Coordinates of C-alpha atoms and ligand atoms in Angstrom, one line a residue:
Chain A
M1 CA 85.3 77.4 86.4
R2 CA 82.3 79.5 86.1
D3 CA 81.6 81.1 82.7
E4 CA 83.5 84.2 83.9
P5 CA 86.8 83.5 85.6
L6 CA 87.6 85.0 89.0
V7 CA 91.1 86.4 88.7
L8 CA 93.4 88.0 91.2
G9 CA 96.0 90.5 90.2
I10 CA 99.2 91.5 92.1
E11 CA 101.1 94.6 91.3
T12 CA 104.4 95.7 92.9
S13 CA 106.5 97.2 90.1
C14 CA 107.1 100.6 91.7
D15 CA 105.8 102.2 94.9
E16 CA 102.2 100.9 95.0
T17 CA 101.2 97.6 96.4
G18 CA 98.1 96.7 94.5
I19 CA 95.8 93.8 94.7
G20 CA 92.8 93.6 92.4
I21 CA 90.1 91.0 91.9
V22 CA 87.9 90.8 88.8
R23 CA 85.2 88.4 87.7
G24 CA 85.3 88.3 83.9
H25 CA 85.6 92.0 83.1
T26 CA 83.8 93.2 86.3
L27 CA 86.0 94.8 89.0
L28 CA 85.2 93.4 92.4
A29 CA 88.1 94.9 94.4
D30 CA 91.0 97.2 93.9
A31 CA 93.1 97.5 97.2
I32 CA 96.1 99.7 97.2
A33 CA 98.8 100.5 99.7
S34 CA 101.2 103.3 98.7
S35 CA 104.7 104.1 100.0
V36 CA 104.7 107.4 98.2
D37 CA 105.0 109.4 101.4
E38 CA 108.1 107.6 102.4
H39 CA 109.8 108.6 99.2
A40 CA 108.8 112.3 99.3
R41 CA 111.8 113.6 101.1
F42 CA 114.1 111.9 98.6
G43 CA 112.3 113.6 95.7
G44 CA 111.8 110.2 93.9
V45 CA 111.1 106.6 94.5
V46 CA 113.9 104.8 96.5
P47 CA 113.9 101.2 95.3
E48 CA 114.9 99.6 98.7
V49 CA 112.3 101.7 100.6
A50 CA 109.6 100.6 98.1
S51 CA 110.6 96.9 98.4
R52 CA 110.4 97.0 102.2
A53 CA 107.0 98.6 102.0
H54 CA 105.7 96.0 99.6
L55 CA 106.7 93.2 101.9
E56 CA 104.9 94.9 104.8
A57 CA 101.8 95.7 102.8
L58 CA 101.2 92.6 100.9
V59 CA 99.3 90.4 103.3
P60 CA 97.0 93.2 104.7
T61 CA 96.3 94.5 101.3
M62 CA 95.4 91.1 100.1
Q63 CA 93.0 90.7 103.0
R64 CA 91.3 94.0 102.2
A65 CA 90.9 92.9 98.6
L66 CA 89.4 89.6 99.5
D67 CA 87.1 91.1 102.1
T68 CA 85.9 93.8 99.6
A69 CA 85.2 91.2 96.9
G70 CA 83.7 88.8 99.4
V71 CA 85.7 85.9 98.2
T72 CA 88.5 83.6 99.5
L73 CA 91.7 82.5 97.8
A74 CA 90.1 79.1 97.4
D75 CA 87.5 80.7 95.1
I76 CA 90.0 82.2 92.8
D77 CA 90.5 80.6 89.3
A78 CA 93.9 82.2 88.4
I79 CA 96.5 84.5 89.9
A80 CA 98.2 87.2 87.7
V81 CA 101.2 89.1 88.8
T82 CA 103.4 91.9 87.3
S83 CA 106.5 90.2 86.1
G84 CA 108.0 93.3 84.7
P85 CA 109.1 95.9 83.7
G86 CA 109.7 97.8 86.9
L87 CA 112.1 98.0 89.9
A88 CA 113.7 94.6 90.2
G89 CA 113.6 94.2 94.0
A90 CA 110.0 95.5 94.2
L91 CA 108.8 93.2 91.4
L92 CA 110.4 90.3 93.2
V93 CA 108.3 90.7 96.3
G94 CA 105.1 90.6 94.3
V95 CA 106.2 87.6 92.2
A96 CA 107.3 85.7 95.3
A97 CA 104.1 86.3 97.0
A98 CA 102.0 85.4 93.9
K99 CA 103.9 82.1 93.8
G100 CA 103.1 81.5 97.4
Y101 CA 99.4 82.1 96.9
A102 CA 99.4 80.0 93.7
L103 CA 101.3 77.2 95.3
A104 CA 99.2 77.1 98.5
A105 CA 95.9 77.5 96.8
E106 CA 96.9 75.2 93.9
K107 CA 96.0 77.8 91.2
P108 CA 97.5 78.7 87.9
I109 CA 99.8 81.7 87.8
Y110 CA 100.4 84.2 85.0
G111 CA 103.4 86.5 85.0
V112 CA 102.3 89.5 83.0
N113 CA 103.6 92.6 81.4
H114 CA 102.9 95.8 83.4
L115 CA 102.5 98.0 80.3
A116 CA 100.0 95.6 78.7
A117 CA 98.1 95.6 82.0
H118 CA 97.8 99.4 81.8
V119 CA 96.0 99.0 78.5
A120 CA 93.9 96.0 79.7
V121 CA 92.5 98.0 82.7
D122 CA 90.5 100.2 80.3
T123 CA 88.3 97.3 79.3
L124 CA 87.0 97.1 82.9
E125 CA 85.5 100.6 82.4
H126 CA 84.9 101.0 78.6
G127 CA 84.4 97.4 77.4
P128 CA 86.3 95.5 74.7
L129 CA 89.0 97.4 73.0
P130 CA 88.5 97.8 69.2
A131 CA 91.4 96.4 67.2
P132 CA 93.8 97.8 66.4
A133 CA 94.1 100.6 68.9
V134 CA 97.0 102.9 70.0
A135 CA 97.9 103.1 73.7
M136 CA 99.9 105.9 75.2
L137 CA 101.2 105.1 78.7
V138 CA 102.6 108.0 80.6
S139 CA 103.8 107.8 84.2
G140 CA 106.8 108.3 86.5
G141 CA 108.3 105.1 85.2
H142 CA 107.3 104.9 81.5
S143 CA 106.3 106.9 78.5
S144 CA 105.4 104.6 75.6
L145 CA 103.3 104.5 72.5
L146 CA 102.0 101.0 71.7
L147 CA 100.1 99.5 68.8
V148 CA 97.6 97.0 70.3
D149 CA 96.0 94.4 68.0
D150 CA 95.2 91.5 70.3
L151 CA 96.0 92.3 73.9
T152 CA 96.6 88.6 74.7
A153 CA 98.9 87.9 71.8
G154 CA 101.4 90.7 71.9
V155 CA 101.7 94.4 71.7
T156 CA 103.9 96.4 69.2
P157 CA 106.0 99.2 70.7
L158 CA 105.9 102.3 68.5
G159 CA 108.1 104.6 70.6
A160 CA 109.2 105.4 74.1
T161 CA 111.1 108.0 76.0
I162 CA 114.8 108.1 75.3
D163 CA 115.6 109.7 78.6
D164 CA 113.2 110.8 81.4
A165 CA 109.7 109.5 81.7
A166 CA 107.0 112.1 81.5
G167 CA 106.0 111.8 85.1
E168 CA 109.7 112.0 86.1
A169 CA 109.9 115.4 84.3
F170 CA 106.9 116.5 86.4
D171 CA 108.6 115.4 89.6
K172 CA 111.9 117.2 88.7
V173 CA 110.3 120.4 87.7
A174 CA 108.0 120.4 90.8
R175 CA 111.1 120.0 92.9
L176 CA 112.8 122.9 91.0
L177 CA 109.9 125.1 91.7
G178 CA 109.7 124.0 95.4
L179 CA 106.2 122.4 94.9
G180 CA 106.9 119.0 96.5
F181 CA 106.6 115.3 95.4
P182 CA 104.9 113.8 93.5
G183 CA 105.0 116.5 90.9
G184 CA 102.1 115.6 88.6
P185 CA 99.1 116.6 90.7
V186 CA 100.7 119.7 92.2
I187 CA 101.9 121.1 88.8
D188 CA 98.4 120.4 87.3
R189 CA 96.9 122.4 90.2
T190 CA 99.5 125.2 90.1
A191 CA 99.2 125.5 86.3
R192 CA 95.5 126.4 86.5
D193 CA 96.4 129.9 87.6
G194 CA 99.1 130.3 85.0
D195 CA 99.3 131.2 81.3
H196 CA 100.4 128.2 79.3
A197 CA 101.5 130.3 76.3
S198 CA 103.6 132.7 78.4
I199 CA 106.9 130.8 78.0
A200 CA 108.0 128.9 74.9
F201 CA 109.7 125.8 76.3
P202 CA 111.2 123.3 73.8
R203 CA 109.3 120.3 72.4
G204 CA 111.7 117.4 72.4
L205 CA 112.1 115.2 69.3
T206 CA 109.6 117.2 67.2
A207 CA 112.0 118.7 64.7
P208 CA 111.8 117.5 61.1
K209 CA 115.2 115.8 61.5
D210 CA 113.8 113.7 64.3
Q211 CA 111.0 112.3 62.1
A212 CA 113.1 109.5 60.6
E213 CA 114.4 107.9 63.8
H214 CA 112.3 109.3 66.6
R215 CA 108.9 110.0 65.2
F216 CA 107.1 108.3 68.1
D217 CA 109.8 108.6 70.7
F218 CA 109.9 111.2 73.5
S219 CA 112.6 113.2 75.3
F220 CA 111.9 115.3 78.3
S221 CA 115.4 115.8 79.6
G222 CA 116.0 118.9 77.5
L223 CA 112.7 120.4 78.6
K224 CA 113.6 119.9 82.2
T225 CA 116.9 121.7 81.7
A226 CA 115.3 124.5 79.8
V227 CA 112.9 125.1 82.7
A228 CA 115.8 125.0 85.2
R229 CA 117.8 127.6 83.1
W230 CA 114.8 129.9 82.7
V231 CA 114.1 129.8 86.5
E232 CA 117.7 130.3 87.4
A233 CA 118.1 133.3 85.0
R234 CA 115.1 134.9 86.8
E235 CA 116.5 134.3 90.2
R236 CA 119.9 135.7 89.2
A237 CA 118.3 138.8 87.8
G238 CA 116.6 139.2 91.2
E239 CA 113.2 138.8 89.7
P240 CA 110.3 136.8 91.2
V241 CA 109.6 133.4 89.5
P242 CA 106.1 133.2 88.2
V243 CA 105.5 129.7 89.4
A244 CA 102.0 129.3 87.9
D245 CA 103.2 130.5 84.5
V246 CA 106.2 128.2 84.5
S247 CA 104.1 125.3 85.6
A248 CA 101.5 125.9 82.9
S249 CA 104.1 126.5 80.2
F250 CA 106.0 123.4 81.2
Q251 CA 102.9 121.3 81.3
E252 CA 101.8 122.6 78.0
A253 CA 105.1 121.5 76.4
V254 CA 104.8 118.0 77.8
C255 CA 101.1 117.6 76.8
D256 CA 101.6 119.2 73.4
V257 CA 104.3 116.6 72.5
L258 CA 102.5 113.7 74.0
T259 CA 99.2 114.3 72.3
A260 CA 100.7 115.3 68.9
K261 CA 102.7 112.1 68.8
A262 CA 99.8 110.0 70.0
I263 CA 97.5 111.4 67.3
D264 CA 100.2 111.0 64.7
A265 CA 100.6 107.3 65.8
C266 CA 96.9 106.7 65.4
R267 CA 96.7 108.4 62.0
S268 CA 99.7 106.7 60.5
N269 CA 98.4 103.3 61.6
G270 CA 94.8 103.9 60.5
V271 CA 93.6 103.6 64.1
D272 CA 90.6 105.3 65.5
T273 CA 90.9 104.5 69.2
L274 CA 93.5 106.0 71.5
V275 CA 93.8 104.6 75.1
I276 CA 95.7 106.7 77.6
G277 CA 97.0 105.2 80.8
G278 CA 99.5 105.7 83.6
G279 CA 99.6 108.3 86.3
V280 CA 100.1 111.3 83.9
A281 CA 96.8 110.3 82.2
A282 CA 95.2 112.0 85.2
N283 CA 96.6 115.4 84.1
S284 CA 93.7 117.7 83.2
R285 CA 95.5 119.5 80.4
L286 CA 96.5 116.2 78.8
R287 CA 93.0 115.0 78.7
V288 CA 91.6 118.3 77.2
L289 CA 94.3 118.5 74.6
A290 CA 94.0 114.8 73.6
E291 CA 90.2 115.2 73.2
Q292 CA 90.5 118.4 71.1
R293 CA 93.1 117.0 68.8
A294 CA 91.5 113.5 68.5
A295 CA 88.1 115.0 67.7
K296 CA 89.5 116.7 64.6
Y297 CA 90.3 113.3 63.1
G298 CA 87.4 111.3 64.4
I299 CA 89.5 109.5 66.9
T300 CA 88.0 108.3 70.2
V301 CA 90.0 108.8 73.3
R302 CA 89.5 106.3 76.2
V303 CA 91.0 107.2 79.6
P304 CA 90.2 105.0 82.6
R305 CA 89.3 106.8 85.8
P306 CA 92.3 108.2 87.7
Q307 CA 92.5 105.3 90.3
L308 CA 92.8 102.8 87.4
C309 CA 95.3 105.0 85.5
T310 CA 98.0 104.8 88.3
D311 CA 99.5 101.5 89.1
N312 CA 97.1 99.1 90.7
G313 CA 96.2 95.4 91.0
A314 CA 93.0 95.7 89.0
M315 CA 94.9 96.2 85.8
V316 CA 96.9 93.1 86.4
A317 CA 93.8 91.1 87.2
A318 CA 92.1 92.6 84.1
L319 CA 94.9 91.4 81.8
G320 CA 95.0 88.0 83.6
S321 CA 91.3 87.6 82.9
H322 CA 91.8 88.3 79.2
L323 CA 94.6 85.7 79.2
V324 CA 92.4 83.1 80.9
A325 CA 89.5 83.8 78.6
A326 CA 91.8 83.4 75.5
G327 CA 93.0 80.1 76.8
V328 CA 96.7 81.2 77.1
A329 CA 98.8 78.7 79.0
P330 CA 99.8 79.8 82.5
S331 CA 103.4 80.6 83.4
R332 CA 105.5 78.2 85.4
L333 CA 106.5 78.5 89.1
D334 CA 110.1 79.5 88.1
L335 CA 108.8 82.6 86.3
P336 CA 111.2 85.5 86.8
A337 CA 110.8 89.1 87.9
D338 CA 112.1 90.8 84.8
S339 CA 112.9 94.5 85.3
S340 CA 113.3 95.1 81.6
M341 CA 110.6 92.7 80.3
S342 CA 109.9 93.3 76.6
L343 CA 106.4 93.6 75.1
T344 CA 106.9 90.7 72.6
A345 CA 105.1 88.5 75.1
V346 CA 102.2 89.8 77.2
S347 CA 102.7 87.0 79.7
V348 CA 105.7 84.8 80.6
P349 CA 105.3 81.7 78.4
G350 CA 104.5 78.4 80.3
Chain B
M1 CA 102.3 68.3 112.4
L2 CA 103.9 68.8 109.1
V3 CA 105.9 72.0 109.0
L4 CA 107.4 73.8 106.0
A5 CA 110.7 75.6 106.6
L6 CA 112.0 78.3 104.2
D7 CA 115.3 80.2 104.1
T8 CA 116.7 82.6 101.6
A9 CA 119.1 84.6 103.8
T10 CA 122.2 83.2 102.1
P11 CA 123.0 82.3 98.4
A12 CA 121.0 79.1 99.2
S13 CA 117.3 78.8 98.6
T14 CA 116.1 76.2 101.1
A15 CA 112.7 74.5 101.4
A16 CA 112.3 71.7 103.9
L17 CA 109.5 69.6 105.3
V18 CA 109.8 68.6 109.0
E19 CA 107.3 66.5 111.0
V20 CA 106.9 68.0 114.5
T21 CA 105.6 65.6 117.2
A22 CA 105.0 66.1 120.9
D23 CA 108.5 64.9 121.7
G24 CA 110.5 65.0 118.5
L25 CA 111.4 66.3 115.1
F26 CA 111.7 64.3 111.9
G27 CA 113.2 65.8 108.8
V28 CA 111.1 64.6 105.9
V29 CA 112.8 66.2 102.9
E30 CA 115.0 69.2 102.1
Q31 CA 115.4 70.9 98.7
R32 CA 118.2 73.4 98.2
T33 CA 119.7 75.4 95.4
V34 CA 122.8 77.6 95.8
D35 CA 122.6 80.6 93.5
P36 CA 122.8 84.1 95.0
R37 CA 120.7 85.7 92.2
A38 CA 118.0 83.1 91.7
H39 CA 115.9 82.9 94.9
G40 CA 112.9 84.3 93.1
E41 CA 113.1 81.6 90.5
K42 CA 114.2 78.6 92.5
L43 CA 112.3 78.7 95.8
A44 CA 108.7 78.0 94.6
P45 CA 109.6 75.1 92.4
E46 CA 111.6 73.7 95.4
I47 CA 108.6 73.9 97.6
A48 CA 106.5 72.1 95.0
A49 CA 109.2 69.5 94.6
A50 CA 109.5 69.0 98.4
L51 CA 105.7 68.5 98.7
A52 CA 105.7 66.1 95.7
E53 CA 108.6 64.1 97.1
A54 CA 106.8 63.8 100.5
G55 CA 103.6 62.9 98.7
V56 CA 101.6 65.6 100.5
R57 CA 99.6 68.6 99.4
P58 CA 99.9 72.2 100.6
R59 CA 96.7 71.8 102.7
D60 CA 98.5 69.1 104.7
L61 CA 100.9 71.7 106.2
G62 CA 100.3 72.8 109.8
A63 CA 102.7 75.7 110.1
I64 CA 105.5 77.6 108.3
V65 CA 108.8 78.6 109.7
A66 CA 110.9 81.2 107.8
G67 CA 114.5 82.5 108.2
L68 CA 114.3 86.2 109.0
G69 CA 117.9 86.8 108.0
P70 CA 120.0 88.8 108.3
G71 CA 120.9 88.4 104.7
P72 CA 121.1 90.3 101.4
F73 CA 117.7 92.1 101.2
T74 CA 116.4 91.1 97.8
G75 CA 116.8 87.4 98.2
L76 CA 115.8 87.5 101.9
R77 CA 112.4 89.0 101.0
V78 CA 111.7 86.2 98.5
G79 CA 111.5 83.6 101.3
L80 CA 109.5 85.9 103.6
A81 CA 107.0 86.9 100.9
T82 CA 106.5 83.3 100.0
A83 CA 106.1 82.2 103.6
A84 CA 103.7 85.0 104.4
S85 CA 101.5 84.4 101.3
M86 CA 101.4 80.7 101.8
G87 CA 100.5 81.1 105.5
Q88 CA 97.7 83.5 104.6
A89 CA 96.3 81.3 101.8
L90 CA 96.4 78.2 104.0
G91 CA 95.2 79.9 107.1
I92 CA 98.1 78.5 109.1
A93 CA 100.6 80.2 111.5
T94 CA 104.0 81.5 110.3
Y95 CA 106.9 81.8 112.7
G96 CA 110.2 83.8 112.2
V97 CA 113.6 82.6 113.2
C98 CA 117.0 84.4 112.9
S99 CA 118.7 82.5 110.1
L100 CA 122.1 82.7 111.9
D101 CA 120.5 80.9 114.9
A102 CA 119.7 77.9 112.6
L103 CA 123.4 77.6 111.8
G104 CA 124.4 78.2 115.4
R105 CA 122.1 75.5 116.6
A106 CA 123.2 73.0 113.9
A107 CA 126.8 73.7 114.9
G108 CA 126.2 72.1 118.3
P109 CA 128.4 72.3 121.5
G110 CA 131.1 74.8 122.1
R111 CA 131.8 78.5 121.3
V112 CA 130.9 79.0 117.6
L113 CA 131.0 82.0 115.3
V114 CA 128.4 82.1 112.6
A115 CA 129.1 84.4 109.7
T116 CA 127.3 84.8 106.4
D117 CA 128.2 87.0 103.4
A118 CA 126.7 90.5 103.7
R119 CA 128.4 91.7 100.5
R120 CA 130.4 95.0 100.4
R121 CA 133.2 93.0 102.1
E122 CA 131.2 92.7 105.3
V123 CA 129.6 89.7 107.1
Y124 CA 126.4 89.2 109.1
Y125 CA 127.5 87.4 112.3
A126 CA 126.6 86.2 115.7
T127 CA 128.3 84.0 118.3
Y128 CA 126.8 80.9 120.0
Q129 CA 127.6 78.9 123.1
D130 CA 126.3 75.3 122.8
G131 CA 123.8 76.4 120.2
E132 CA 122.4 79.4 122.0
R133 CA 123.1 82.9 120.7
V134 CA 125.3 85.0 123.1
S135 CA 126.0 88.0 120.9
G136 CA 124.7 89.5 117.6
P137 CA 123.3 89.4 115.1
D138 CA 125.3 92.2 113.7
V139 CA 127.0 93.4 110.5
D140 CA 130.6 94.5 110.1
K141 CA 133.9 94.0 108.4
P142 CA 135.4 90.6 109.1
A143 CA 138.4 92.2 110.7
A144 CA 136.2 93.9 113.2
V145 CA 134.5 90.7 114.4
S146 CA 135.7 89.5 117.8
V147 CA 136.7 85.8 117.7
E148 CA 137.9 85.7 121.3
S149 CA 137.4 82.2 122.8
V150 CA 135.7 81.1 119.5
E151 CA 136.5 77.5 118.8
R152 CA 134.9 77.0 115.4
A153 CA 133.1 79.0 112.7
C154 CA 130.4 78.1 110.2
G155 CA 128.4 79.8 107.5
E156 CA 129.5 80.8 104.0
G157 CA 130.9 84.1 105.3
A158 CA 133.2 82.2 107.7
L159 CA 134.5 80.2 104.7
K160 CA 135.0 83.3 102.5
Y161 CA 136.9 85.2 105.2
G162 CA 138.5 82.1 106.9
D163 CA 141.9 83.7 106.8
V164 CA 140.7 86.8 108.6
F165 CA 138.9 84.8 111.4
G166 CA 141.7 82.3 111.8
V167 CA 139.5 79.6 113.4
P168 CA 138.5 76.2 111.9
V169 CA 135.5 76.4 109.6
E170 CA 132.8 73.7 109.4
E171 CA 132.6 73.5 105.7
H172 CA 129.5 71.3 105.8
L173 CA 127.5 74.0 107.5
L174 CA 127.4 77.0 105.2
H175 CA 123.6 77.6 104.9
P176 CA 120.8 77.5 107.4
P177 CA 119.4 74.0 107.6
G178 CA 115.6 73.7 107.4
A179 CA 115.3 71.2 110.3
A180 CA 117.3 73.6 112.6
L181 CA 114.9 76.5 111.8
V182 CA 112.0 74.3 112.8
A183 CA 113.8 73.0 115.9
I184 CA 114.1 76.6 117.1
A185 CA 110.4 77.3 116.6
A186 CA 109.3 73.9 117.9
Q187 CA 108.0 75.1 121.2
R188 CA 105.9 77.8 119.5
I189 CA 104.6 75.2 117.0
R190 CA 103.6 72.8 119.8
E191 CA 102.0 75.5 121.9
A192 CA 100.1 76.7 118.8
A193 CA 101.5 80.2 119.5
P194 CA 99.9 83.1 117.6
S195 CA 101.1 83.6 114.0
E196 CA 103.9 86.1 113.6
I197 CA 104.4 88.9 111.0
L198 CA 107.6 88.0 109.3
T199 CA 109.7 91.1 109.5
P200 CA 113.2 90.8 108.0
L201 CA 116.3 91.4 110.2
Y202 CA 117.7 94.1 107.9
L203 CA 120.4 95.5 110.2
R204 CA 121.2 98.1 107.6
R205 CA 119.2 101.1 106.5
P206 CA 118.2 101.6 102.9
D207 CA 120.8 103.4 100.8
A208 CA 119.1 106.7 100.1
V209 CA 120.3 110.2 100.3
E210 CA 118.1 113.2 100.5
P211 CA 118.7 115.5 97.5
S212 CA 121.2 118.4 98.1
A213 CA 120.5 121.9 97.0
R214 CA 119.9 122.5 93.3
K215 CA 123.0 122.5 91.1
P216 CA 123.2 125.6 88.8
V217 CA 122.6 124.8 85.2
L218 CA 123.7 128.3 83.9
T219 CA 127.4 128.6 83.4
Ligands
ZN1 ZN1 102.7 101.8 85.5

């Protein structure tokens, strides 16, 4: 092995087939095939459609990644693959393929945690992560606050959504407003022409009574229903729906809660670095609000560029590279796809 | 040439090594685990064990043959993803074979029904005359499968719904044998036919419904 390991990452936990290649902490390739268009008419990701698409996309996406990086599978030092959490059938395609590559090329394999990989990817762009740090991961599949001490040893969950994920709320509200799927980018765009203070939508789990049990948890289901009620009342009254104002006010409610809780998590843990990842991290309002609030308390906000925020193989390769460097033992060939994988272990123990 | 055969179209995860020569086939080793929920965990260790048992390394393989199903989707994809990735890593050809055909071929002479469990009280099935498929593959309720002039049946679906089919079941032939998969692809292997993309025989569309009109939330 050279001084910097060449690590391949495979990600298939949702609707993106991602293959990433890193050397040490340098990104060499990040190939993606997405089945998002196939899910659009269903208004959300259909697991079987995603699984079929992964199987079709894997080999060509791998080839693109290898060609881009200018390496072959024989050059690779280790293979990392998302073991969970995610859609069971989708994960299994990536895990099976990773095992095939590992077996054939006689390389070690690491089954890794998807959420920890979302955190690890930031080190490709912004260097080593100060310890401890707080990570907020927000996407269509997850909304979590994590305390990260040593990325290779384990991550402590502080809170998570108790119902819808943040990105899911964007999808549902976009559908309600007839804006299409996925909801995140289109609401972000639509909201630019609206007034975010025009409608006071509820902020889930922020009441004083929620502090004891749900201080760092999220809830977006009530918000989504409140938006639906507000829109419907307008329609029933025969009045036009101010789509831009509704979008902006909804987005503000989501971003307000997310950033308030993330900053609270940093302050209560004496942490001065906040990493934001997941597809919703691309939201322009979230970034602005996070920066503003963090600045007040001397907290640094780190957000990877949008392509690295959404699900990708680079993040898995990045985490794999940390594990190899830390001398963590590889997983075994019977490693499972674990749709509800916990964060107690960052990788499947060997 | 040493050929790896993989099949995960039934509750069995099968990995076999078969030597293909100009005029024959020699089964070297076969590893099999029967567990409908564990293809993802069992198959790769089985391949490693088969290679170790035969005393060969992955680079000694000349081709890979994989059962394309039909079969329960999640497990089926494990075999195909593994075969495709190994083929790519080794730079060797992959060939697809209908998994039911392997059972039909192994069943030998006569009119044979091959049926495997498709869940939801249905079977994947096809009929064979002297090892050659004459109808199917298809998916349906056992009662809807024609057994006209069928002499015998094989496959775990035939065992499960034996009382519905009412024909003798070959209980030793429940899962696709690796050697039969290779036998069906033998000509392609000997001719060094172009590698094939391994596309599953799904036979069913994904369960997905387009959302209906918005439900009112105001009451
Ligand atoms: Zn994700």
